[in-house]
Coordinates of C-alpha atoms in Angstrom, one line a residue:
Chain A
M1 CA 14.2 14.4 -18.7
T2 CA 14.6 10.7 -19.0
K3 CA 18.1 9.5 -18.4
D4 CA 19.8 6.8 -20.3
W5 CA 19.8 4.4 -17.4
K6 CA 21.2 1.6 -19.4
Q7 CA 24.4 3.6 -19.8
I8 CA 24.6 4.4 -16.1
L9 CA 23.7 1.0 -14.8
K10 CA 26.3 -1.8 -14.7
R11 CA 24.9 -5.0 -16.0
V12 CA 25.8 -7.8 -13.6
D13 CA 24.0 -10.6 -15.5
D14 CA 20.8 -11.1 -17.5
L15 CA 18.6 -10.1 -14.6
R16 CA 20.7 -8.1 -12.3
W17 CA 21.8 -4.4 -12.7
E18 CA 24.0 -2.4 -10.5
L19 CA 23.7 1.3 -9.8
P20 CA 27.3 2.3 -8.9
R21 CA 27.9 4.5 -5.8
S22 CA 29.7 6.9 -8.1
Y23 CA 26.3 7.7 -9.7
K24 CA 25.4 10.2 -6.9
Q25 CA 27.6 11.6 -4.2
G26 CA 26.3 10.5 -0.9
M27 CA 25.3 7.0 -1.8
R28 CA 26.6 4.7 1.0
V29 CA 26.1 1.5 -1.0
P30 CA 25.4 0.7 -4.6
G31 CA 21.9 0.0 -5.9
R32 CA 20.8 -3.4 -7.3
I33 CA 17.8 -3.8 -9.5
Y34 CA 16.3 -7.1 -10.6
A35 CA 14.9 -6.7 -14.1
S36 CA 15.0 -8.1 -17.6
E37 CA 16.3 -5.9 -20.4
E38 CA 12.7 -5.3 -21.6
M39 CA 11.5 -4.2 -18.2
M40 CA 14.5 -1.9 -17.9
D41 CA 13.1 0.1 -20.8
V42 CA 9.8 0.7 -19.0
L43 CA 11.6 1.4 -15.7
A44 CA 13.8 4.1 -17.2
E45 CA 10.7 6.2 -17.9
D46 CA 10.0 7.4 -14.4
Q47 CA 12.1 8.3 -11.4
A48 CA 12.1 4.9 -9.7
I49 CA 15.8 4.3 -10.3
E50 CA 16.7 7.8 -9.0
Q51 CA 14.8 6.7 -5.9
V52 CA 17.0 3.6 -5.6
A53 CA 20.0 5.9 -5.5
N54 CA 18.3 8.1 -2.8
V55 CA 17.6 5.2 -0.5
A56 CA 21.3 4.4 -0.7
F57 CA 21.9 7.6 1.4
L58 CA 20.3 6.1 4.5
P59 CA 22.8 5.9 7.4
G60 CA 23.7 2.4 8.3
I61 CA 22.4 0.8 5.1
V62 CA 24.0 -2.5 4.5
G63 CA 24.7 -4.3 1.2
F64 CA 22.6 -2.7 -1.6
S65 CA 19.7 -0.4 -2.1
L66 CA 17.6 -3.2 -3.6
A67 CA 14.7 -3.0 -6.2
M68 CA 12.5 -5.8 -7.3
P69 CA 11.3 -6.0 -10.9
D70 CA 7.9 -4.5 -10.0
I71 CA 9.6 -1.3 -8.9
H72 CA 7.9 1.9 -9.8
W73 CA 8.0 5.5 -8.8
G74 CA 7.0 6.0 -5.2
Y75 CA 7.7 8.9 -2.8
G76 CA 11.0 8.6 -1.1
F77 CA 11.4 4.9 -1.5
P78 CA 10.6 3.4 -4.8
I79 CA 7.6 1.0 -4.6
G80 CA 9.3 -2.4 -4.9
G81 CA 12.3 -1.3 -2.8
V82 CA 14.1 -3.2 0.0
A83 CA 16.7 -1.7 2.3
A84 CA 18.5 -3.2 5.4
T85 CA 20.0 -1.0 8.0
N86 CA 22.2 -2.3 10.8
Q87 CA 21.0 -2.1 14.4
D88 CA 23.9 -0.1 15.7
E89 CA 24.4 2.8 13.3
G90 CA 21.3 2.3 11.1
V91 CA 18.1 4.3 10.8
V92 CA 14.5 3.5 10.4
S93 CA 12.5 5.4 7.8
P94 CA 8.7 5.6 7.7
G95 CA 9.0 6.3 4.0
G96 CA 10.6 2.8 3.7
V97 CA 7.3 1.3 4.9
G98 CA 4.8 3.7 3.4
F99 CA 1.5 5.1 4.5
D100 CA -0.4 1.9 4.2
I101 CA 1.5 0.0 6.9
N102 CA 1.2 -3.7 6.4
C103 CA -0.7 -3.5 3.2
G104 CA -0.6 -7.1 2.3
V105 CA -2.2 -10.2 0.8
R106 CA -4.0 -13.1 2.3
V107 CA -5.0 -16.2 0.3
V108 CA -7.8 -18.5 1.4
R109 CA -8.1 -21.9 -0.3
T110 CA -11.3 -23.9 -0.9
N111 CA -12.3 -27.4 -1.7
L112 CA -14.4 -26.0 -4.5
R113 CA -13.9 -26.6 -8.2
E114 CA -14.5 -23.9 -10.8
E115 CA -17.5 -25.7 -12.2
E116 CA -19.2 -25.9 -8.8
V117 CA -18.8 -22.2 -8.2
Q118 CA -19.5 -20.9 -11.7
P119 CA -23.3 -21.2 -11.6
N120 CA -23.2 -19.3 -8.3
L121 CA -20.5 -16.9 -9.1
P122 CA -22.6 -13.8 -9.4
A123 CA -24.3 -14.6 -6.1
V124 CA -20.9 -15.2 -4.4
V125 CA -19.4 -12.0 -5.7
N126 CA -22.6 -10.0 -4.8
Q127 CA -22.6 -11.5 -1.3
M128 CA -18.9 -10.5 -0.8
F129 CA -19.7 -7.1 -2.1
R130 CA -22.5 -6.7 0.4
D131 CA -20.7 -8.2 3.4
V132 CA -17.2 -6.7 3.1
P133 CA -17.4 -2.9 3.4
A134 CA -15.4 -1.3 0.6
G135 CA -14.7 2.0 -1.1
L136 CA -15.1 5.6 0.1
G137 CA -17.6 6.0 2.9
G138 CA -17.8 2.2 3.6
S139 CA -17.8 1.8 7.3
G140 CA -16.9 -1.3 9.3
L141 CA -19.4 -3.7 10.7
V142 CA -17.4 -4.2 13.9
R143 CA -17.7 -1.5 16.6
V144 CA -14.5 -1.1 18.5
N145 CA -13.9 1.5 21.2
M146 CA -10.7 3.3 22.2
Q147 CA -9.8 0.7 24.9
E148 CA -10.4 -2.2 22.6
I149 CA -8.4 -0.7 19.8
D150 CA -5.3 -0.9 22.0
R151 CA -5.8 -4.7 22.2
V152 CA -6.1 -4.8 18.4
L153 CA -2.8 -3.1 18.1
V154 CA -1.1 -5.6 20.3
D155 CA -2.9 -8.8 19.5
G156 CA -3.6 -8.3 15.8
A157 CA -5.4 -11.2 14.1
R158 CA -5.4 -13.0 17.4
W159 CA -7.8 -10.4 18.8
A160 CA -10.1 -11.0 15.8
V161 CA -10.0 -14.8 16.3
E162 CA -10.7 -14.4 20.0
K163 CA -13.8 -12.4 19.1
G164 CA -15.0 -15.2 16.9
Y165 CA -13.8 -13.9 13.5
G166 CA -12.0 -16.9 12.0
W167 CA -10.4 -20.0 13.3
P168 CA -7.5 -20.5 15.7
Q169 CA -5.5 -22.4 13.1
D170 CA -5.6 -19.3 10.8
L171 CA -3.0 -17.6 13.1
E172 CA -0.1 -19.9 12.3
C173 CA -0.5 -19.1 8.6
I174 CA 0.0 -15.4 9.0
E175 CA 3.4 -13.7 8.9
G176 CA 4.5 -13.3 12.5
G177 CA 1.5 -15.3 13.6
G178 CA -0.7 -12.2 12.9
A179 CA 0.6 -10.3 15.9
L180 CA 4.1 -8.9 15.6
P181 CA 5.9 -8.4 18.9
G182 CA 6.9 -5.0 20.1
A183 CA 3.7 -3.0 19.4
D184 CA 3.1 -0.1 21.8
P185 CA -0.4 1.4 21.6
T186 CA 0.7 4.5 23.5
K187 CA 3.0 5.4 20.6
V188 CA 0.0 5.5 18.2
S189 CA -1.8 8.9 18.2
K190 CA -5.4 9.3 19.3
R191 CA -6.1 10.7 15.8
A192 CA -4.7 7.5 14.2
K193 CA -6.9 5.4 16.4
E194 CA -9.9 7.6 15.7
R195 CA -9.4 7.1 12.0
G196 CA -9.0 3.4 12.5
L197 CA -12.1 2.8 14.6
P198 CA -14.7 3.2 11.9
Q199 CA -12.5 1.4 9.3
I200 CA -11.6 -1.8 11.0
G201 CA -12.8 -4.7 8.7
T202 CA -13.0 -2.5 5.6
L203 CA -11.3 -3.1 2.3
G204 CA -10.6 0.5 1.3
S205 CA -10.3 1.7 -2.3
G206 CA -7.6 2.2 -4.9
N207 CA -5.8 -1.0 -5.7
H208 CA -7.4 -3.0 -2.8
F209 CA -9.6 -5.9 -3.8
L210 CA -11.1 -9.3 -3.2
E211 CA -10.7 -11.8 -6.0
V212 CA -12.2 -15.3 -6.6
Q213 CA -9.5 -17.1 -8.6
V214 CA -9.1 -20.4 -10.3
V215 CA -5.8 -22.3 -10.2
D216 CA -4.8 -22.6 -13.8
E217 CA -1.3 -23.8 -13.7
L218 CA 0.9 -25.7 -11.2
F219 CA 4.6 -25.2 -11.6
D220 CA 5.4 -27.4 -8.6
A221 CA 2.5 -29.6 -7.7
E222 CA 4.2 -31.1 -4.7
T223 CA 4.9 -27.8 -3.0
A224 CA 1.4 -26.6 -4.0
R225 CA -0.1 -29.6 -2.3
V226 CA 1.6 -28.7 1.0
M227 CA -0.3 -25.4 0.8
G228 CA -3.6 -27.1 0.1
I229 CA -3.5 -26.2 -3.6
D230 CA -4.3 -29.6 -5.1
A231 CA -5.2 -29.2 -8.7
V232 CA -5.9 -27.0 -11.7
G233 CA -9.5 -25.8 -11.5
Q234 CA -9.5 -25.3 -7.7
I235 CA -11.0 -22.1 -6.3
V236 CA -9.0 -19.7 -4.1
V237 CA -9.6 -16.2 -2.8
F238 CA -7.1 -13.4 -2.7
I239 CA -7.6 -10.5 -0.2
H240 CA -5.6 -7.3 -0.7
S241 CA -5.9 -4.6 2.0
G242 CA -4.0 -2.8 4.7
S243 CA -4.1 -0.8 7.9
R244 CA -6.6 1.8 6.6
G245 CA -6.7 5.3 8.2
L246 CA -4.9 4.0 11.3
G247 CA -1.8 3.2 9.4
H248 CA -2.0 6.2 7.1
Q249 CA -2.2 8.6 10.1
T250 CA 0.6 6.7 12.0
C251 CA 2.9 7.2 9.0
Q252 CA 1.9 10.8 8.6
D253 CA 2.5 11.5 12.3
Y254 CA 6.0 10.0 12.3
L255 CA 7.0 11.7 9.1
E256 CA 6.6 14.9 11.0
V257 CA 8.6 13.5 13.9
M258 CA 11.3 12.2 11.6
E259 CA 11.7 15.4 9.7
V260 CA 12.6 17.1 13.0
A261 CA 14.7 14.1 14.1
A262 CA 16.7 14.0 10.8
D263 CA 17.8 17.6 11.6
K264 CA 18.5 16.8 15.2
Y265 CA 20.7 13.8 14.3
K266 CA 22.2 15.7 11.3
I267 CA 21.1 13.2 8.7
S268 CA 21.1 14.7 5.3
L269 CA 18.9 13.2 2.6
P270 CA 18.0 14.0 -0.9
D271 CA 14.2 13.7 -0.4
K272 CA 12.2 14.7 2.7
Q273 CA 10.0 11.7 2.3
L274 CA 13.0 9.6 3.3
A275 CA 13.2 11.3 6.7
C276 CA 14.5 8.9 9.3
A277 CA 16.0 8.5 12.8
P278 CA 18.5 6.1 14.3
L279 CA 17.0 2.8 15.3
S280 CA 18.5 3.4 18.7
S281 CA 16.9 6.8 19.2
S282 CA 13.7 7.4 21.0
E283 CA 12.1 8.6 17.8
G284 CA 13.2 5.5 15.9
R285 CA 12.0 3.2 18.7
S286 CA 8.7 5.0 19.0
Y287 CA 8.1 4.7 15.3
L288 CA 8.9 1.0 15.3
A289 CA 6.5 0.4 18.2
A290 CA 3.7 2.4 16.5
M291 CA 4.3 0.9 13.1
T292 CA 4.2 -2.6 14.6
G293 CA 0.8 -1.7 16.2
A294 CA -0.5 -0.5 12.8
A295 CA 0.8 -3.7 11.2
N296 CA -1.2 -5.7 13.7
F297 CA -4.3 -3.7 13.0
A298 CA -3.9 -4.6 9.3
F299 CA -3.6 -8.3 10.2
A300 CA -6.8 -8.0 12.2
N301 CA -8.4 -6.2 9.3
R302 CA -7.6 -9.0 6.9
Q303 CA -8.7 -11.5 9.5
L304 CA -12.2 -9.9 9.6
I305 CA -12.4 -9.6 5.9
A306 CA -11.5 -13.3 5.5
H307 CA -14.2 -14.2 8.0
W308 CA -16.9 -12.4 5.9
V309 CA -15.5 -13.9 2.7
R310 CA -15.9 -17.4 4.2
N311 CA -19.4 -16.6 5.4
A312 CA -20.3 -15.2 2.0
F313 CA -19.3 -18.5 0.3
G314 CA -21.1 -20.4 3.0
K315 CA -24.3 -18.5 2.7
V316 CA -24.5 -18.7 -1.1
L317 CA -23.4 -22.4 -1.3
G318 CA -25.4 -23.5 1.7
R319 CA -22.5 -25.1 3.3
K320 CA -20.3 -24.4 6.3
P321 CA -16.9 -22.7 5.5
E322 CA -15.2 -25.5 7.4
D323 CA -16.8 -28.0 5.0
L324 CA -15.6 -25.9 2.1
G325 CA -12.0 -26.2 3.4
M326 CA -11.6 -22.5 3.5
N327 CA -8.2 -22.5 5.2
V328 CA -5.8 -19.6 5.1
V329 CA -2.9 -20.5 2.8
Y330 CA -0.8 -17.6 4.0
D331 CA -1.0 -13.9 4.8
V332 CA 2.0 -11.6 3.9
A333 CA 2.8 -8.0 4.6
H334 CA 4.3 -6.1 1.7
N335 CA 4.8 -2.6 3.4
I336 CA 6.7 -3.2 6.6
A337 CA 9.9 -2.7 8.5
K338 CA 11.1 -5.5 10.8
M339 CA 14.1 -6.4 12.9
E340 CA 15.4 -9.7 11.5
R341 CA 18.5 -11.8 11.8
H342 CA 20.6 -12.0 8.7
R343 CA 24.2 -13.0 7.7
V344 CA 26.4 -10.1 6.6
D345 CA 29.9 -11.1 5.5
G346 CA 29.5 -14.5 7.2
K347 CA 28.4 -12.9 10.5
E348 CA 24.9 -13.1 11.8
M349 CA 23.5 -9.7 12.8
S350 CA 20.2 -7.9 13.5
L351 CA 19.1 -5.7 10.7
C352 CA 16.0 -3.5 10.2
I353 CA 14.6 -4.7 6.9
H354 CA 12.4 -2.1 5.1
R355 CA 10.1 -3.7 2.6
K356 CA 8.2 -1.0 0.6
G357 CA 6.1 -2.9 -1.9
A358 CA 8.2 -6.1 -1.4
T359 CA 7.4 -9.4 0.3
R360 CA 9.3 -11.5 2.8
A361 CA 10.4 -14.7 1.1
F362 CA 12.2 -16.9 3.7
P363 CA 13.6 -20.3 2.6
A364 CA 12.7 -23.8 3.6
G365 CA 14.0 -24.5 7.1
H366 CA 13.8 -21.0 8.4
P367 CA 12.6 -20.9 12.0
D368 CA 10.2 -18.0 11.4
I369 CA 8.0 -19.8 9.0
P370 CA 5.1 -22.1 10.2
S371 CA 6.1 -25.7 10.8
K372 CA 3.8 -26.9 8.1
Y373 CA 5.8 -24.9 5.5
R374 CA 9.2 -25.5 7.0
S375 CA 9.9 -28.1 4.2
I376 CA 8.9 -25.9 1.3
G377 CA 9.7 -22.4 2.2
Q378 CA 7.5 -19.4 3.0
P379 CA 4.5 -18.9 0.6
V380 CA 4.7 -15.6 -1.2
M381 CA 1.4 -14.2 -2.6
V382 CA 1.9 -12.1 -5.7
P383 CA -1.3 -10.6 -7.1
G384 CA -1.4 -9.4 -10.7
D385 CA -4.0 -7.1 -12.2
M386 CA -7.7 -8.0 -12.2
G387 CA -7.7 -9.0 -15.9
R388 CA -4.8 -11.5 -16.0
Y389 CA -3.4 -13.7 -13.3
S390 CA -1.8 -13.9 -9.9
F391 CA 1.0 -16.2 -8.5
I392 CA 2.0 -18.1 -5.4
C393 CA 5.7 -18.5 -5.0
V394 CA 8.0 -19.7 -2.2
G395 CA 11.1 -18.1 -0.8
T396 CA 14.6 -19.5 -1.3
E397 CA 18.1 -19.6 0.2
R398 CA 19.3 -17.3 -2.6
A399 CA 16.8 -14.7 -1.4
M400 CA 18.4 -14.9 2.1
A401 CA 21.8 -14.4 0.6
E402 CA 21.0 -11.6 -1.8
T403 CA 17.8 -9.7 -0.9
W404 CA 17.5 -10.2 2.9
G405 CA 14.8 -12.8 2.2
S406 CA 12.6 -10.6 0.1
T407 CA 10.9 -10.7 -3.3
C408 CA 8.4 -8.8 -5.4
H409 CA 4.9 -7.9 -4.2
G410 CA 2.8 -7.6 -7.4
A411 CA 2.7 -6.4 -10.9
G412 CA 3.8 -2.8 -10.4
R413 CA 2.0 0.1 -12.0
M414 CA 3.1 1.2 -15.4
L415 CA 0.5 4.0 -16.2
S416 CA -0.6 6.7 -13.9
R417 CA -4.3 6.7 -13.0
G418 CA -4.9 9.6 -15.3
A419 CA -3.1 8.1 -18.2
A420 CA -5.0 4.8 -17.7
K421 CA -8.3 6.6 -17.8
R422 CA -7.4 8.5 -21.0
H423 CA -6.0 5.4 -22.6
L424 CA -9.3 3.6 -21.9
A425 CA -11.7 6.4 -22.4
G426 CA -15.0 5.1 -23.6
V427 CA -14.1 1.5 -22.8
N428 CA -16.5 -0.3 -20.5
I429 CA -14.0 -2.1 -18.3
A430 CA -16.6 -4.2 -16.4
E431 CA -18.2 -5.4 -19.7
R432 CA -14.8 -6.1 -21.2
L433 CA -13.9 -8.2 -18.2
A434 CA -17.3 -10.0 -18.3
Q435 CA -16.5 -11.0 -21.9
K436 CA -13.3 -12.7 -20.5
G437 CA -15.4 -14.5 -17.9
I438 CA -14.5 -12.2 -15.1
M439 CA -17.3 -10.7 -13.0
V440 CA -16.5 -7.3 -11.3
R441 CA -18.4 -5.4 -8.7
A442 CA -17.1 -2.1 -7.7
Q443 CA -18.3 0.8 -5.5
N444 CA -16.7 3.1 -8.0
R445 CA -17.1 1.8 -11.5
A446 CA -15.7 4.9 -13.1
A447 CA -12.4 4.2 -11.4
L448 CA -12.1 0.7 -12.8
A449 CA -10.1 1.9 -15.8
E450 CA -7.4 3.1 -13.3
E451 CA -7.0 -0.6 -12.3
A452 CA -7.2 -2.2 -15.7
S453 CA -4.6 -4.5 -17.0
E454 CA -3.1 -1.8 -19.2
A455 CA -2.1 0.2 -16.1
Y456 CA 0.1 -2.6 -14.8
K457 CA 3.2 -4.5 -15.8
D458 CA 2.7 -8.1 -16.7
V459 CA 3.1 -9.8 -13.3
A460 CA 4.2 -13.0 -15.1
Q461 CA 7.3 -11.2 -16.3
V462 CA 7.9 -9.9 -12.7
V463 CA 7.8 -13.4 -11.1
D464 CA 9.8 -14.9 -13.9
V465 CA 12.7 -12.6 -13.4
L466 CA 12.8 -13.6 -9.7
H467 CA 12.2 -17.2 -10.5
D468 CA 15.1 -17.2 -13.0
A469 CA 17.3 -15.2 -10.6
G470 CA 16.6 -17.9 -8.0
I471 CA 15.1 -15.4 -5.5
S472 CA 11.6 -16.9 -5.3
R473 CA 10.2 -20.0 -7.0
K474 CA 6.9 -20.2 -8.8
V475 CA 4.5 -22.7 -7.4
A476 CA 1.1 -21.9 -9.0
R477 CA -0.7 -19.4 -11.2
M478 CA -4.3 -18.4 -10.7
R479 CA -6.7 -16.4 -12.9
P480 CA -9.5 -14.2 -11.6
I481 CA -13.2 -15.0 -12.2
G482 CA -14.8 -12.7 -9.6
V483 CA -13.5 -9.3 -8.5
V484 CA -14.7 -6.9 -5.7
K485 CA -13.2 -3.4 -5.8
G486 CA -13.6 -0.4 -3.5
Chain B
M1 CA -3.6 38.4 -22.0
S2 CA -2.7 35.9 -19.4
A3 CA -5.9 34.1 -18.4
E4 CA -6.2 33.3 -14.7
P5 CA -5.0 29.8 -14.1
A6 CA -7.5 27.2 -13.0
P7 CA -7.7 26.9 -9.2
F8 CA -6.3 23.5 -9.4
E9 CA -5.4 20.7 -11.8
I10 CA -4.7 17.0 -11.1
L11 CA -1.1 15.9 -11.6
E12 CA -0.1 12.4 -12.7
H13 CA 2.3 10.1 -10.9
T14 CA 2.8 6.4 -11.7
A15 CA 1.5 5.2 -8.3
D16 CA -0.6 8.0 -7.2
A17 CA -2.0 11.4 -8.0
G18 CA -1.2 15.0 -7.2
V19 CA -2.6 18.4 -7.1
L20 CA -1.2 21.5 -8.6
A21 CA -3.1 24.5 -7.2
H22 CA -2.9 28.2 -8.1
G23 CA -4.1 31.3 -6.2
R24 CA -3.4 34.9 -5.7
T25 CA -2.3 34.4 -2.1
L26 CA -0.9 31.5 -0.1
A27 CA -4.1 31.3 1.8
E28 CA -6.1 31.0 -1.4
V29 CA -3.8 28.4 -2.8
F30 CA -4.1 26.3 0.3
E31 CA -7.9 26.4 -0.2
H32 CA -7.5 25.4 -3.8
A33 CA -5.2 22.5 -2.9
A34 CA -7.9 21.2 -0.5
E35 CA -10.5 21.5 -3.2
G36 CA -8.2 19.6 -5.6
M37 CA -7.7 16.8 -3.0
F38 CA -11.5 16.4 -2.5
S39 CA -12.0 16.4 -6.3
I40 CA -10.1 13.1 -6.4
M41 CA -12.5 11.6 -3.9
V42 CA -15.8 12.9 -5.3
N43 CA -17.3 15.0 -8.1
L44 CA -17.5 18.2 -6.2
D45 CA -20.5 19.5 -8.2
G46 CA -22.7 17.0 -6.4
V47 CA -21.6 17.9 -2.9
R48 CA -23.8 20.3 -0.9
E49 CA -22.8 22.7 1.8
V50 CA -24.7 21.2 4.6
E51 CA -22.1 20.7 7.3
Q52 CA -19.4 23.1 8.5
R53 CA -16.3 22.3 10.5
S54 CA -13.9 24.7 12.0
M55 CA -10.2 23.7 12.3
A56 CA -6.9 25.1 13.4
V57 CA -3.5 23.6 12.5
E58 CA 0.1 24.5 12.9
G59 CA 3.4 23.6 11.2
H60 CA 7.0 24.5 11.5
D61 CA 7.3 25.8 7.9
W62 CA 4.9 26.3 4.9
P63 CA 5.2 22.7 3.6
S64 CA 4.5 21.2 7.0
L65 CA 1.6 23.6 7.4
L66 CA 0.1 22.5 4.1
V67 CA 0.6 18.8 5.0
A68 CA -1.0 19.4 8.4
W69 CA -4.0 21.2 6.8
L70 CA -4.7 18.6 4.2
S71 CA -4.2 15.8 6.8
E72 CA -6.7 17.5 9.1
L73 CA -9.3 17.5 6.4
L74 CA -8.6 13.8 5.7
Y75 CA -9.1 13.1 9.4
Y76 CA -12.6 14.6 9.3
S77 CA -13.3 12.7 6.1
D78 CA -12.3 9.4 7.7
V79 CA -13.7 9.9 11.1
E80 CA -17.0 11.6 10.3
G81 CA -17.4 10.5 6.7
L82 CA -17.4 14.2 5.5
L83 CA -16.6 15.4 2.0
F84 CA -15.7 19.1 1.7
K85 CA -16.1 21.3 -1.3
R86 CA -15.4 24.8 -0.1
F87 CA -12.9 26.3 2.3
E88 CA -12.5 29.7 4.0
M89 CA -9.3 30.8 5.7
E90 CA -10.2 32.8 8.8
D91 CA -6.7 33.3 9.9
F92 CA -3.5 32.5 8.0
R93 CA -0.1 33.4 9.2
P94 CA 3.4 31.9 9.2
Y95 CA 2.9 28.4 10.1
A96 CA -0.6 28.4 11.6
L97 CA -4.1 28.6 10.1
R98 CA -7.7 28.6 11.2
A99 CA -10.3 27.7 8.6
L100 CA -13.8 26.7 7.9
A101 CA -14.6 23.8 5.7
F102 CA -18.1 23.3 4.1
G103 CA -19.5 20.1 2.7
E104 CA -21.6 17.1 3.7
Q105 CA -21.7 13.5 4.8
V106 CA -20.8 11.0 2.1
D107 CA -23.9 9.6 0.4
R108 CA -23.0 6.5 -1.7
Q109 CA -26.3 6.7 -3.6
R110 CA -26.1 10.4 -4.6
H111 CA -22.4 11.2 -4.7
E112 CA -20.3 10.3 -7.7
L113 CA -17.4 9.0 -5.7
G114 CA -13.8 8.6 -6.8
T115 CA -10.8 7.1 -5.0
G116 CA -10.0 7.6 -1.4
V117 CA -6.9 9.6 -0.5
K118 CA -4.7 7.8 2.1
A119 CA -2.3 10.5 2.9
I120 CA -0.3 13.6 2.0
T121 CA 3.2 13.0 0.9
R122 CA 6.2 15.3 1.1
H123 CA 7.7 13.9 -2.0
M124 CA 8.1 16.8 -4.6
L125 CA 6.1 19.1 -2.4
E126 CA 6.5 22.6 -3.7
I127 CA 5.2 25.9 -2.6
D128 CA 6.0 29.0 -4.6
E129 CA 5.1 32.6 -3.8
G130 CA 5.6 35.0 -6.6
P131 CA 4.4 38.5 -7.7
E132 CA 2.1 36.9 -10.3
G133 CA 0.5 34.5 -7.8
C134 CA 1.1 31.4 -5.7
R135 CA 1.4 27.8 -6.6
V136 CA 1.4 24.6 -4.6
Q137 CA 2.3 21.1 -5.8
V138 CA 1.5 18.2 -3.6
L139 CA 1.4 14.4 -4.2
L140 CA -1.2 12.3 -2.5
D141 CA -1.1 8.7 -1.6
I142 CA -4.1 7.0 -3.2

């Protein structure tokens, strides 16, 4: 049932495609997809573009239903989708954030060079594997009770730093300072908190990971230097995790609320997973307050993980993490909804920006980015697959003008988990990566095939589209040498 | 000569995975859907029936009941570290159920673990009741 999307889409330029409102009755705005012609061929194979059309049904949506080049078939929203709704008539949709609220990426730099780490790499990877609980049944090392968890939901990474996990200066290098305002723990269910308690400080499974990477190309050395990325050969660590069961349950709880609310407010939608409520309604406000709490939980989670990663390096190398220069470069959320100020037709207004598998990418000079990055723009962390490379980019003015200050979040899947397993049947993924100089430790080695390079788009193509479109600028490319998977 | 369909099969979706379950009755198909979900998390052959949990959930229609049922099982899995392999509906009626789930605590040494399931989605959720049997399709967030 594949459609000839190239016939339906209007090509705006080499990298921009428009899905006209006339495609489906009920679309309030057109869709816009960022992709090269070659990527469009892959995109056309699943239902991601149909989902771009469905998102355009959301009441109060402004501008376009946007899709980044890493878009793929999600549920409700496509993964890689961005939608802005206006504060007065607009809605908020939990499906526009996803189950893993504030799934995101943190990058920690080091003073280390590849050749210094290489002899100790197996020890470093093994230590991280031991110290950071991951995978199914991996429970956290920090015990938190029901009272304490409310503090986590409000204070996020700040809670973790106050408990001694990490450094005070980490906080300024996290989106929203690691504690987004407006969280209300009373809006998060007891069940969600119960699911979160044993999982705080755990990596999870699926596509979550820790990666030791080596900087292998600088596209803009001056900008990189501001981030503490000084030279090719330098070691950095990527951390990809989210809000664990607490976020999953929060989304699940509010999908139920929104399904009822959508009926109550007479909102008709082509997919139940898009269920939503007006931003001004009690359901909408409660969801935002709960989601913000879950997002803060995720910031705390990555803060704890980063702390153990630092200690793992310290233990193995026999030096203090401070002496290793293990500062946080930045920490971004890529599943989130936030109230932000943007210009619409020359007027500044408050919009609810849903980023479902998309990253905020604010330009230089924006007041919401840390002062140390004010001159270069907000760092954007874009992990690729475990066999190739990842990128660090920065946001631009053009992103503000076109995509509500948003860009891609990763490579984007191309093969389903089953298809990847079949395609790679009999291939020893860990051994194949080892031959490329990448050491992998996984709780579940059988599932490694599901995360192999073949399952993903080439992240270089994804970031190139956005670089060439002027949405986010490439700063550095890194390649993995050590991987920890759940 | 129609052979009885398998209790469940795993569906493919670019980002995630789903379960297509079959059964003679809706109650049975709900049991099979749960089995399918846990088969993504662990090789069920290696799971023993050591622990038993009793649960009751409600919904406002069949799809919401299915989501509530599978979510309840995920809750026990997350909070108590349990993996279930067999389910028995004790009471099953429009939009409420009471069931027993049998399984054991996750054992990372002994169990052949798969991927964790984050949540139950409503996207493409289908529940069919027909004279020749029932069928459930549900996508899971992995």
